Coordinates of C-alpha atoms and ligand atoms in Angstrom, one line a residue:
X1 CA 95.0 -76.8 10.0
X2 CA 94.9 -78.8 13.7
X3 CA 91.3 -77.4 15.2
X4 CA 92.8 -75.3 18.2
X5 CA 93.2 -76.7 21.5
X6 CA 93.6 -74.1 24.4
X7 CA 96.9 -75.1 25.9
X8 CA 94.8 -75.5 29.4
X9 CA 97.4 -77.8 31.2
X10 CA 100.4 -76.3 30.5
X11 CA 98.7 -72.7 31.8
X12 CA 97.5 -73.9 34.7
X13 CA 101.7 -76.2 35.2
X14 CA 103.0 -71.9 35.0
X15 CA 100.3 -70.8 37.4
X16 CA 99.8 -73.5 40.1
X17 CA 103.2 -75.4 39.5
X18 CA 105.7 -73.2 39.0
X19 CA 104.5 -69.6 40.2
X20 CA 101.7 -70.7 42.8
X21 CA 99.6 -67.8 42.1
X22 CA 97.2 -68.9 44.7
X23 CA 99.4 -67.8 47.6
X24 CA 99.6 -64.6 45.7
X25 CA 96.3 -64.2 45.9
X26 CA 96.0 -64.9 49.4
X27 CA 98.1 -62.2 50.2
X28 CA 96.5 -59.6 48.6
X29 CA 93.4 -58.5 50.4
X30 CA 91.4 -57.1 47.3
X31 CA 92.2 -60.6 45.5
X32 CA 91.8 -62.8 48.7
X33 CA 87.9 -63.0 48.0
X34 CA 87.8 -63.3 44.4
X35 CA 90.2 -65.7 43.0
X36 CA 91.6 -69.2 44.2
X37 CA 93.0 -72.2 42.0
X38 CA 89.6 -73.9 41.6
X39 CA 88.2 -70.4 40.3
X40 CA 91.1 -69.9 38.1
X41 CA 90.7 -73.4 36.3
X42 CA 87.1 -72.7 36.1
X43 CA 87.6 -69.5 34.0
X44 CA 90.2 -70.8 31.9
X45 CA 88.2 -74.0 31.0
X46 CA 85.3 -71.8 29.3
X47 CA 87.6 -68.9 27.9
X48 CA 89.0 -72.2 26.4
X49 CA 85.8 -73.8 24.5
X50 CA 84.6 -70.2 23.9
X51 CA 87.4 -69.4 22.0
X52 CA 88.4 -73.2 20.0
X53 CA 84.5 -73.3 19.6
X54 CA 83.0 -70.0 18.6
X55 CA 86.2 -67.4 17.2
X56 CA 88.7 -70.2 16.1
X57 CA 86.6 -71.4 13.1
X58 CA 86.5 -67.5 11.5
X59 CA 90.1 -67.3 11.1
X60 CA 90.7 -68.7 7.9
X61 CA 87.5 -67.1 6.5
X62 CA 87.7 -64.1 8.6
X63 CA 91.3 -63.3 6.7
X64 CA 90.0 -64.4 3.3
X65 CA 87.4 -62.2 3.4
X66 CA 88.5 -58.8 5.8
X67 CA 86.7 -55.6 6.1
X68 CA 84.7 -53.6 4.2
X69 CA 84.2 -49.8 3.8
X70 CA 81.7 -48.1 2.1
X71 CA 80.6 -44.8 2.4
X72 CA 82.2 -44.8 5.8
X73 CA 80.3 -47.8 7.3
X74 CA 82.7 -50.5 8.0
X75 CA 81.9 -54.2 8.4
X76 CA 83.6 -57.3 9.5
X77 CA 83.8 -60.6 8.0
X78 CA 80.9 -63.2 8.3
X79 CA 80.2 -64.5 11.2
X80 CA 82.0 -61.9 13.3
X81 CA 79.3 -59.8 14.5
X82 CA 77.7 -63.3 16.2
X83 CA 81.1 -64.5 17.7
X84 CA 81.5 -61.0 19.0
X85 CA 78.4 -61.1 20.7
X86 CA 78.5 -64.7 22.3
X87 CA 82.3 -63.3 23.5
X88 CA 80.8 -60.4 25.1
X89 CA 78.0 -61.8 27.1
X90 CA 80.2 -64.8 28.6
X91 CA 81.9 -61.1 30.1
X92 CA 84.7 -61.6 28.8
X93 CA 85.5 -58.4 27.2
X94 CA 85.7 -56.7 31.4
X95 CA 87.4 -59.9 32.5
X96 CA 89.9 -57.5 34.0
X97 CA 87.3 -54.6 34.8
X98 CA 86.6 -53.4 37.8
X99 CA 84.0 -54.9 39.3
X100 CA 81.9 -52.0 40.8
X101 CA 81.0 -50.7 37.2
X102 CA 80.6 -54.8 36.2
X103 CA 84.0 -55.8 35.1
X104 CA 84.7 -59.1 36.8
X105 CA 88.1 -58.4 38.7
X106 CA 89.9 -60.9 37.6
X107 CA 93.9 -60.4 38.5
X108 CA 95.7 -60.0 35.0
X109 CA 97.8 -63.6 35.3
X110 CA 94.2 -64.5 34.9
X111 CA 93.6 -61.8 32.0
X112 CA 96.9 -63.2 30.4
X113 CA 95.8 -66.3 30.1
X114 CA 92.4 -65.5 28.1
X115 CA 94.3 -62.8 26.1
X116 CA 96.3 -65.8 25.2
X117 CA 93.3 -67.8 23.9
X118 CA 91.7 -65.0 22.3
X119 CA 94.6 -64.3 20.1
X120 CA 95.3 -68.1 19.2
X121 CA 92.0 -68.2 17.8
X122 CA 92.3 -65.1 15.7
X123 CA 94.3 -62.3 16.3
X124 CA 92.1 -59.9 14.2
X125 CA 88.9 -61.0 16.9
X126 CA 91.6 -60.6 19.3
X127 CA 92.2 -56.8 19.3
X128 CA 88.6 -55.6 19.3
X129 CA 87.7 -56.3 23.3
X130 CA 91.8 -56.1 23.8
X131 CA 91.3 -52.2 22.5
X132 CA 87.9 -51.8 24.8
X133 CA 89.8 -52.7 28.1
X134 CA 92.6 -50.8 27.5
X135 CA 90.4 -47.8 26.9
X136 CA 88.6 -48.7 30.0
X137 CA 91.6 -49.0 32.1
X138 CA 92.5 -45.2 31.1
X139 CA 88.8 -44.1 32.2
X140 CA 89.0 -45.9 35.2
X141 CA 91.7 -44.6 36.2
X142 CA 91.7 -41.0 34.9
X143 CA 88.3 -40.0 34.1
X144 CA 85.8 -38.4 36.3
X145 CA 83.4 -40.4 38.1
X146 CA 80.7 -39.1 36.3
X147 CA 82.4 -40.4 33.0
X148 CA 83.5 -43.4 34.7
X149 CA 79.6 -44.2 35.7
X150 CA 78.2 -43.1 32.4
X151 CA 80.5 -45.4 30.0
X152 CA 82.7 -48.0 31.8
X153 CA 79.4 -49.9 32.5
X154 CA 78.1 -50.8 29.0
X155 CA 82.1 -51.1 28.0
X156 CA 82.7 -53.6 30.4
X157 CA 79.6 -55.9 29.2
X158 CA 80.8 -55.1 25.4
X159 CA 77.9 -53.4 24.5
X160 CA 79.9 -50.2 23.3
X161 CA 83.7 -51.2 22.4
X162 CA 86.7 -48.7 22.3
X163 CA 89.4 -47.1 20.7
X164 CA 92.6 -45.7 21.0
X165 CA 93.5 -42.6 18.4
X166 CA 97.2 -41.2 18.3
X167 CA 98.5 -42.1 15.3
X168 CA 98.4 -39.0 12.8
X169 CA 99.8 -39.0 9.4
X170 CA 102.7 -37.4 10.1
X171 CA 103.3 -38.1 14.2
X172 CA 104.0 -41.8 14.7
X173 CA 106.5 -42.5 17.3
X174 CA 106.8 -38.8 18.0
X175 CA 103.4 -37.9 19.5
X176 CA 104.7 -34.7 20.5
X177 CA 104.1 -33.9 17.4
X178 CA 100.5 -34.6 16.6
X179 CA 98.4 -31.5 15.0
X180 CA 94.3 -32.6 16.7
X181 CA 93.4 -29.8 18.3
X182 CA 90.4 -29.1 21.2
X183 CA 88.7 -26.1 21.6
X184 CA 87.0 -25.6 24.9
X185 CA 83.7 -25.1 25.2
X186 CA 81.3 -23.2 27.4
X187 CA 79.4 -26.2 28.9
X188 CA 83.3 -27.7 29.9
X189 CA 83.0 -30.0 26.6
X190 CA 85.7 -29.7 23.9
X191 CA 85.5 -29.6 19.9
X192 CA 87.8 -32.1 18.5
X193 CA 89.7 -32.0 14.8
X194 CA 91.6 -33.7 13.2
X195 CA 92.9 -37.0 10.9
X196 CA 94.2 -40.0 13.2
X197 CA 95.1 -42.9 11.5
X198 CA 95.4 -46.1 11.5
X199 CA 92.8 -46.8 14.0
X200 CA 92.3 -50.2 15.2
X201 CA 88.6 -50.6 15.7
X202 CA 87.9 -47.1 14.9
X203 CA 84.6 -48.4 12.9
X204 CA 82.6 -51.4 13.0
X205 CA 79.8 -53.6 13.2
X206 CA 80.4 -55.5 16.3
X207 CA 79.1 -53.0 19.0
X208 CA 76.1 -49.9 19.0
X209 CA 78.6 -47.2 20.2
X210 CA 82.6 -47.0 19.8
X211 CA 84.4 -44.9 22.4
X212 CA 87.4 -43.2 21.1
X213 CA 90.3 -42.0 23.3
X214 CA 91.9 -39.8 21.3
X215 CA 95.1 -37.7 21.7
X216 CA 94.7 -34.0 20.9
X217 CA 96.0 -30.3 22.2
X218 CA 94.8 -26.9 23.1
X219 CA 95.4 -23.4 21.0
X220 CA 97.7 -22.5 24.0
X221 CA 99.0 -25.8 24.4
X222 CA 103.0 -26.1 24.9
X223 CA 104.8 -27.8 22.4
X224 CA 105.9 -31.0 22.7
X225 CA 104.8 -34.5 24.5
X226 CA 104.0 -31.7 27.5
X227 CA 101.3 -30.5 25.7
X228 CA 98.7 -33.4 24.7
X229 CA 95.3 -34.0 26.5
X230 CA 93.7 -37.1 26.3
X231 CA 89.6 -37.1 25.8
X232 CA 86.8 -39.6 25.3
X233 CA 84.9 -39.3 22.5
X234 CA 81.8 -41.0 21.4
X235 CA 81.4 -42.3 18.3
X236 CA 77.3 -41.4 19.3
X237 CA 76.7 -39.3 22.1
X238 CA 75.2 -40.1 25.1
X239 CA 72.2 -38.8 27.2
X240 CA 72.1 -38.2 30.6
X241 CA 69.9 -40.8 31.1
X242 CA 72.3 -43.5 29.3
X243 CA 70.3 -44.0 26.0
X244 CA 71.7 -42.7 22.7
X245 CA 71.7 -39.8 20.9
X246 CA 72.8 -38.3 18.0
X247 CA 75.4 -39.5 15.6
X248 CA 79.1 -37.5 16.9
X249 CA 80.7 -35.4 14.4
X250 CA 83.5 -37.7 13.5
X251 CA 83.7 -40.3 10.8
X252 CA 85.8 -43.2 9.4
X253 CA 87.4 -42.3 6.2
X254 CA 88.9 -45.3 4.4
X255 CA 89.3 -48.8 5.9
X256 CA 93.8 -49.6 5.6
X257 CA 94.6 -53.1 2.8
X258 CA 97.0 -54.7 5.2
X259 CA 99.6 -57.6 5.4
X260 CA 98.0 -59.4 7.9
X261 CA 95.1 -59.0 10.8
X262 CA 92.9 -58.2 7.9
X263 CA 90.0 -59.1 10.0
X264 CA 90.2 -56.4 12.5
X265 CA 89.7 -52.9 10.7
X266 CA 92.0 -50.2 11.0
X267 CA 90.5 -46.8 10.4
X268 CA 91.7 -43.2 8.9
X269 CA 89.0 -41.3 11.1
X270 CA 87.9 -38.0 10.9
X271 CA 87.1 -35.5 14.0
X272 CA 85.6 -32.5 12.2
X273 CA 84.3 -30.4 16.0
X274 CA 83.5 -33.7 17.7
X275 CA 82.4 -33.2 20.9
X276 CA 84.8 -34.6 23.7
X277 CA 85.1 -34.4 27.4
X278 CA 88.7 -34.4 28.9
X279 CA 90.3 -37.4 31.1
X280 CA 92.7 -36.5 33.7
X281 CA 94.3 -33.2 33.8
X282 CA 95.3 -31.1 30.7
X283 CA 98.3 -31.7 29.3
X284 CA 98.7 -34.6 30.8
X285 CA 97.4 -37.0 28.3
X286 CA 99.7 -38.9 27.6
X287 CA 100.5 -39.9 31.2
X288 CA 96.8 -40.9 31.4
X289 CA 97.7 -43.1 28.0
X290 CA 100.6 -44.7 29.8
X291 CA 98.7 -46.0 32.7
X292 CA 97.4 -48.4 30.0
X293 CA 100.4 -49.0 28.0
X294 CA 101.8 -51.4 30.5
X295 CA 99.1 -53.5 30.5
X296 CA 98.5 -53.3 26.7
X297 CA 102.2 -54.0 26.0
X298 CA 102.2 -57.1 28.2
X299 CA 98.9 -58.2 25.9
X300 CA 100.7 -57.2 22.5
X301 CA 104.0 -59.8 23.5
X302 CA 101.0 -62.8 24.5
X303 CA 99.5 -61.8 20.7
X304 CA 102.8 -63.1 20.0
X305 CA 102.4 -65.6 22.3
X306 CA 99.3 -66.2 20.8
X307 CA 100.6 -67.1 17.2
X308 CA 104.0 -69.1 18.0
X309 CA 101.5 -71.2 20.4
X310 CA 98.8 -71.5 17.3
X311 CA 101.4 -72.1 15.0
X312 CA 102.8 -75.4 16.8
X313 CA 99.8 -76.5 17.5
X314 CA 99.3 -76.9 13.4
X315 CA 103.1 -78.1 12.7
X316 CA 103.2 -80.6 15.7
X317 CA 100.3 -82.6 13.8
X318 CA 101.8 -82.4 10.5
X319 CA 105.2 -83.2 11.7
X320 CA 103.7 -86.4 13.0
X321 CA 101.7 -87.6 9.6
X322 CA 103.6 -85.8 7.0
X323 CA 106.2 -88.9 5.8
X324 CA 109.4 -87.9 3.9
X325 CA 112.8 -89.6 3.4
X326 CA 114.3 -91.5 6.6
X327 CA 115.7 -90.9 9.2
X328 CA 119.5 -91.1 9.4
X329 CA 119.5 -93.8 11.5
X330 CA 117.8 -96.3 9.8
X331 CA 113.6 -96.4 9.2
X332 CA 111.4 -95.7 12.2
X333 CA 108.3 -96.4 10.0
X334 CA 109.0 -100.0 8.3
X335 CA 105.0 -100.3 7.2
X336 CA 105.1 -96.9 5.3
X337 CA 106.6 -96.2 2.5
X338 CA 109.3 -93.3 4.7
X339 CA 109.2 -92.2 8.0
X340 CA 107.3 -89.1 9.0
X341 CA 109.5 -86.4 9.2
X342 CA 109.6 -85.6 13.0
X343 CA 113.0 -88.4 12.7
X344 CA 115.1 -85.9 11.3
X345 CA 117.1 -83.5 13.0
X346 CA 116.2 -80.0 11.8
X347 CA 112.7 -80.7 12.1
X348 CA 113.1 -81.3 16.1
X349 CA 115.7 -78.4 16.1
X350 CA 112.4 -76.1 14.5
X351 CA 109.8 -77.7 16.6
X352 CA 111.8 -77.7 20.0
X353 CA 112.6 -74.1 19.0
X354 CA 108.8 -73.2 18.7
X355 CA 107.8 -75.4 21.6
X356 CA 111.1 -73.7 24.7
X357 CA 110.2 -70.1 22.7
X358 CA 106.5 -70.2 23.5
X359 CA 106.7 -72.4 27.1
X360 CA 108.9 -70.0 27.8
X361 CA 107.2 -66.8 26.5
X362 CA 104.0 -68.0 28.9
X363 CA 105.9 -68.2 31.6
X364 CA 107.4 -65.1 31.4
X365 CA 104.2 -62.9 30.4
X366 CA 102.5 -64.4 33.4
X367 CA 105.6 -63.5 35.7
X368 CA 105.0 -60.1 34.8
X369 CA 101.1 -59.9 34.7
X370 CA 101.9 -60.7 38.5
X371 CA 104.2 -57.8 39.1
X372 CA 101.1 -56.4 37.5
X373 CA 98.8 -57.8 40.0
X374 CA 101.5 -57.3 43.0
X375 CA 102.2 -53.1 42.4
X376 CA 98.1 -53.4 41.9
X377 CA 96.9 -54.9 44.7
X378 CA 99.9 -54.6 47.5
X379 CA 99.4 -53.5 50.5
X380 CA 103.2 -52.9 51.7
X381 CA 104.2 -50.1 50.0
X382 CA 107.6 -51.3 49.5
X383 CA 106.6 -54.4 48.1
X384 CA 104.0 -52.6 45.0
X385 CA 106.9 -50.2 44.5
X386 CA 109.5 -53.1 43.8
X387 CA 106.9 -54.7 41.9
X388 CA 106.0 -51.0 39.9
X389 CA 109.8 -51.4 38.6
X390 CA 109.7 -54.3 37.7
X391 CA 106.9 -54.1 35.4
X392 CA 108.6 -51.0 34.1
X393 CA 111.4 -52.8 33.4
X394 CA 110.3 -56.0 32.2
X395 CA 107.3 -54.6 30.1
X396 CA 109.7 -53.3 27.0
X397 CA 111.1 -57.1 27.1
X398 CA 108.0 -58.8 27.1
X399 CA 106.5 -56.8 24.0
X400 CA 109.9 -56.8 22.0
X401 CA 111.5 -60.1 22.8
X402 CA 107.6 -62.2 23.1
X403 CA 107.2 -60.7 19.4
X404 CA 110.0 -61.0 18.0
X405 CA 110.5 -64.7 18.8
X406 CA 106.7 -65.4 17.3
X407 CA 108.2 -63.7 14.3
X408 CA 110.8 -66.6 14.7
X409 CA 108.6 -69.7 15.6
X410 CA 105.8 -69.1 12.8
X411 CA 108.6 -68.9 10.2
X412 CA 109.9 -72.1 11.8
X413 CA 106.5 -73.5 11.5
X414 CA 105.6 -72.5 8.3
X415 CA 108.6 -74.0 7.1
X416 CA 108.1 -77.7 9.2
X417 CA 105.5 -77.6 6.2
X418 CA 108.0 -77.1 3.1
X419 CA 105.7 -76.4 0.1
X420 CA 102.4 -76.1 1.8
X421 CA 103.6 -74.0 4.2
X422 CA 103.6 -70.9 1.7
X423 CA 100.3 -71.8 0.4
X424 CA 96.9 -70.3 2.0
X425 CA 95.0 -73.9 2.8
X426 CA 97.2 -74.5 5.9
X427 CA 96.7 -71.5 7.5
X428 CA 100.4 -71.2 8.7
X429 CA 101.7 -68.0 6.3
X430 CA 98.7 -66.7 7.7
X431 CA 100.2 -67.2 11.4
X432 CA 103.5 -65.6 10.1
X433 CA 101.4 -62.7 8.0
X434 CA 99.3 -61.4 11.2
X435 CA 103.1 -62.0 13.6
X436 CA 104.1 -59.0 11.5
X437 CA 102.5 -56.4 12.9
X438 CA 103.0 -57.2 16.5
X439 CA 106.7 -56.3 16.4
X440 CA 105.0 -52.6 14.8
X441 CA 102.2 -51.2 16.6
X442 CA 102.2 -50.9 20.4
X443 CA 105.7 -48.6 20.0
X444 CA 107.9 -50.9 17.6
X445 CA 110.7 -52.8 18.5
X446 CA 113.1 -50.5 18.2
X447 CA 111.5 -48.5 20.1
X448 CA 110.8 -50.9 23.1
X449 CA 114.5 -51.6 23.3
X450 CA 115.6 -47.5 24.0
X451 CA 113.0 -47.5 26.4
X452 CA 114.2 -50.5 28.3
X453 CA 118.2 -49.4 28.1
X454 CA 117.5 -45.9 27.9
X455 CA 114.3 -44.7 30.6
X456 CA 114.8 -48.1 32.3
X457 CA 118.0 -49.3 33.1
X458 CA 120.1 -46.1 32.3
X459 CA 117.5 -43.9 33.7
X460 CA 117.3 -45.9 37.2
X461 CA 121.1 -46.2 37.1
X462 CA 120.3 -49.6 37.2
X463 CA 118.4 -50.6 40.4
X464 CA 115.5 -51.6 38.5
X465 CA 117.7 -54.0 36.7
X466 CA 119.1 -54.6 40.5
X467 CA 115.6 -55.8 41.2
X468 CA 115.6 -58.4 38.9
X469 CA 119.0 -59.9 38.9
X470 CA 119.0 -59.7 42.4
X471 CA 115.9 -62.5 42.4
X472 CA 117.5 -64.3 40.1
X473 CA 121.1 -64.8 42.2
X474 CA 118.8 -65.4 45.5
X475 CA 117.2 -68.7 43.4
X476 CA 120.1 -69.8 42.1
X477 CA 121.8 -69.8 45.9
X478 CA 119.0 -71.0 47.0
X479 CA 118.3 -73.7 44.7
X480 CA 118.7 -77.6 45.4
X481 CA 122.1 -78.7 43.8
X482 CA 120.0 -81.3 41.8
X483 CA 118.4 -78.6 39.5
X484 CA 122.7 -77.6 38.8
X485 CA 122.9 -78.3 34.9
X486 CA 120.1 -75.3 34.7
X487 CA 121.1 -72.6 37.9
X488 CA 125.2 -73.2 36.6
X489 CA 124.3 -71.8 33.1
X490 CA 121.8 -69.6 34.4
X491 CA 124.4 -68.3 36.7
X492 CA 126.6 -67.4 33.8
X493 CA 124.2 -66.2 31.6
X494 CA 123.3 -63.2 34.6
X495 CA 127.0 -62.2 35.4
X496 CA 127.5 -61.7 31.8
X497 CA 124.2 -59.4 31.7
X498 CA 125.4 -57.9 34.6
X499 CA 128.3 -56.8 32.5
X500 CA 126.1 -55.9 29.4
X501 CA 124.3 -53.5 32.0
X502 CA 127.6 -52.0 33.5
X503 CA 128.9 -51.4 30.0
X504 CA 125.9 -49.6 28.7
X505 CA 125.6 -47.1 32.1
X506 CA 129.7 -46.6 31.0
X507 CA 129.4 -46.3 27.6
X508 CA 126.1 -44.4 27.5
X509 CA 127.9 -41.5 29.6
X510 CA 130.3 -40.6 26.9
X511 CA 128.4 -41.0 24.2
X512 CA 124.4 -40.4 24.0
X513 CA 124.8 -42.9 20.5
X514 CA 126.0 -45.8 22.0
X515 CA 122.0 -46.7 23.9
X516 CA 120.5 -46.6 20.2
X517 CA 123.3 -49.0 19.1
X518 CA 123.4 -51.2 21.7
X519 CA 119.4 -51.2 22.4
X520 CA 118.0 -54.2 20.4
X521 CA 121.0 -56.9 21.1
X522 CA 120.9 -55.8 24.2
X523 CA 116.9 -56.6 24.4
X524 CA 117.8 -59.8 23.2
X525 CA 119.8 -60.7 25.5
X526 CA 118.1 -59.6 28.4
X527 CA 115.2 -61.3 27.1
X528 CA 117.2 -64.9 26.7
X529 CA 118.3 -64.3 30.5
X530 CA 114.6 -64.3 31.5
X531 CA 113.6 -67.0 29.4
X532 CA 116.3 -69.3 30.9
X533 CA 115.2 -68.3 34.7
X534 CA 111.9 -69.4 33.7
X535 CA 113.2 -72.4 32.5
X536 CA 115.2 -73.4 35.4
X537 CA 112.0 -72.3 37.4
X538 CA 110.0 -74.9 35.5
X539 CA 112.7 -77.5 35.8
X540 CA 112.3 -76.8 39.5
X541 CA 108.5 -77.9 39.2
X542 CA 108.9 -81.0 37.0
X543 CA 111.5 -82.6 38.5
X544 CA 110.8 -85.2 40.4
X545 CA 107.6 -85.8 38.9
X546 CA 109.2 -86.9 35.2
X547 CA 108.4 -90.5 36.1
X548 CA 104.7 -90.0 36.8
X549 CA 103.8 -88.3 33.6
X550 CA 105.4 -87.2 30.8
X551 CA 104.0 -83.9 30.6
X552 CA 106.7 -83.3 33.3
X553 CA 109.5 -85.7 31.0
X554 CA 108.6 -83.0 28.5
X555 CA 109.4 -79.9 30.2
X556 CA 112.7 -80.9 31.7
X557 CA 113.9 -82.5 28.1
X558 CA 112.7 -79.0 26.7
X559 CA 114.5 -77.3 29.7
X560 CA 117.7 -78.8 28.5
X561 CA 117.6 -78.3 24.6
X562 CA 116.6 -74.4 25.5
X563 CA 119.8 -74.1 28.1
X564 CA 122.0 -76.3 24.9
X565 CA 120.0 -74.8 22.3
X566 CA 118.9 -71.1 22.8
X567 CA 120.1 -69.9 25.7
X568 CA 124.2 -69.5 24.2
X569 CA 123.0 -67.1 21.3
X570 CA 124.0 -64.0 24.6
X571 CA 127.2 -64.8 23.5
X572 CA 126.8 -63.5 20.0
X573 CA 124.3 -60.6 21.1
X574 CA 127.0 -59.4 23.9
X575 CA 129.5 -59.0 21.4
X576 CA 127.7 -57.1 18.9
X577 CA 126.3 -54.8 21.7
X578 CA 130.1 -53.8 23.0
X579 CA 130.8 -53.4 19.6
X580 CA 129.9 -50.2 20.1
X581 CA 128.1 -47.4 17.3
X582 CA 131.3 -46.8 15.7
X583 CA 130.8 -49.3 12.8
X584 CA 127.2 -47.6 12.7
X585 CA 128.2 -44.0 11.4
X586 CA 131.0 -44.9 8.9
X587 CA 129.2 -44.2 6.0
X588 CA 127.4 -41.2 5.3
X589 CA 123.8 -40.9 4.1
X590 CA 124.8 -40.5 0.9
X591 CA 126.9 -43.1 1.0
X592 CA 124.5 -45.8 1.5
Ligands
FAD601 C1 97.4 -52.5 11.8 C2 98.0 -51.0 12.4 C3 97.0 -50.8 13.5 C4 97.3 -49.7 14.3 N1 96.5 -49.5 15.6 C5 97.6 -48.6 16.4 C6 96.1 -47.7 17.0 O1 94.6 -48.1 17.3 N2 96.0 -46.5 17.7 C7 96.8 -45.9 17.0 O2 97.0 -44.5 17.9 N3 97.7 -46.2 16.1 C8 98.0 -47.9 15.8 N4 99.3 -47.8 15.3 C9 100.1 -46.8 14.7 C10 101.2 -47.9 15.4 O3 101.4 -47.9 16.7 C11 102.4 -47.1 14.6 O4 102.5 -47.1 13.0 C12 104.0 -47.2 15.8 O5 103.8 -46.7 16.3 C13 104.7 -46.4 14.4 O6 104.6 -45.1 14.2 P1 104.4 -44.8 12.8 O7 103.9 -45.8 11.8 O8 104.3 -43.5 12.4 O9 106.9 -45.1 12.2 P2 107.9 -44.2 12.3 O10 107.8 -43.3 14.0 O11 107.5 -43.1 11.4 O12 109.0 -44.7 12.8 C14 109.8 -45.1 11.5 C15 110.8 -46.1 12.0 O13 111.7 -45.7 12.8 C16 112.3 -45.6 14.0 N5 112.4 -44.5 14.8 C17 111.5 -43.8 15.3 N6 112.0 -43.3 15.9 C18 112.8 -43.3 16.6 C19 114.2 -43.0 17.5 N7 113.6 -42.0 18.4 N8 115.1 -44.0 17.7 C20 115.0 -45.0 16.8 N9 114.5 -45.0 15.8 C21 113.0 -44.4 15.0 C22 110.9 -47.0 14.1 O14 111.0 -47.7 14.8 C23 110.3 -47.1 13.4 O15 111.5 -48.2 12.3 C24 98.5 -49.0 14.5 C25 99.6 -49.2 13.3 C26 99.1 -50.0 12.3 C27 100.0 -50.7 11.4

């Protein structure tokens, strides 16, 4: 297996040359004095060192050893506690955290690159800080000032971790039917009772305390999603002076044995009248949880990219070294018994598919992160609102499309190794196994598609979509004629997506099944079109520099591959969408 190397050149290309992100930072007063291109480059370089040096070497051993549970005590694999300490001491857990509580205050677009690196190094490892920063975000936006002051500083520094406790045995997608109860107490706290399952980092040995954010219902709560409240429930009680007190009434009943991410503890958590504190308003718990959803869902999309990137780094090295058969056009490595497999068209197809989808995904997730930053920091109301609507539209695409593409890329990365990809030694099969969960948790990709189509497209009457489509059309209209090999197919792709979107809006009026029938293929057509926009932007940034540096020649070649070989997938997706729901309902349940 190749050593992981953080793709810093590519990250800098996206941030500095494609999006010129320092111009955005200069326009946002809250960021203007905090970050510039030089600071960002230094942060990324340092993150590259710590992730490649301290975490990446634990990926395979962590997978082999897994987590263990013994009478409620959960241990992470050897090396994880030490690596976690190094990571936390570097300030990486609080990279995007609020400075007034000890966070680094970096924009999301920087945090997104750090997330990519840590998850490439080890997705299992990356989940612990990710859940912590997600919990911090909900606390920061919705909790009382006292709770913020008491909990955030130790969470940003990684001294304490966080978890998100939503899922119950009978309630996953449909959180409206959860049964965990919250009984109000005279002192203003609550007693939380119930069982949560599949809780990432619910218990572990990395930190001295774990702060659980728990969804529960008050005794008189209305039925369904409108009766859910959010509570902060510490594993160990925190005294008024900040010291740790008694253990709270909760524990880890067991951990799951899983297909992948084996070094991430996935816990059954039992709350037995545990003391909890309300976050936000009673019965508005789901809304408080959703504050962090856009950040987390983008983060899960980035997890997919991370795995695709690691798989590609291994595959390209292998394809250059492994010799098998001769090139169809005649021997290339004449001094060897056979040519390196990179000469074969099919191996090139797989490598280029990986490269085009990874780099398209990196640009797209950075674009969405920039919209998150604009929505959060812009002082111009209209600009902030447009960015917020773009985030709402693009987040389900980023979560589902990046992770669906990651399964394709990690499988290609395994295939390039032939039989060696199937055995454990090379690490390629682990990346496929680890990838699979990214399509499932944080809302399945099917649910992301419903969110895109139902809430974001139909729900906004097409207005959110129009922001994105208009931006692409304006780019096409203003682009130099020398870019037409990219802008012409991009314009055609947007026109096709316009037609598909109008079809969706129209057909949803007549038959409620049409949304769910079309949504997955619609999201994918959207994703390929969004990547086409990214590749056209990247081609613009690379154009004219290809003679100086092969990095830019590689970008332009990959852009051409994307438009020639991947974008045409929208045609079959579009045909499937327009076939409608009828054929899905030809069988009754017994006929399956
Ligand atoms: C390793 C791991 C880690 C996890 N970490 C956490 C965590 O930290 N915290 C937490 O709270 N949860 C966590 N989860 C839970 C995870 O988010 C859920 O498993 C996921 O949201 C799906 O819920 P479910 O498993 O109950 O599936 P279900 O909701 O039962 O869904 C089953 C299938 O039906 C489909 N479906 C359901 N409703 C609809 C609908 N309306 N329309 C169309 N299709 C539908 C789904 O897409 C899916 O394909 C984790 C799960 C795993 C496996």
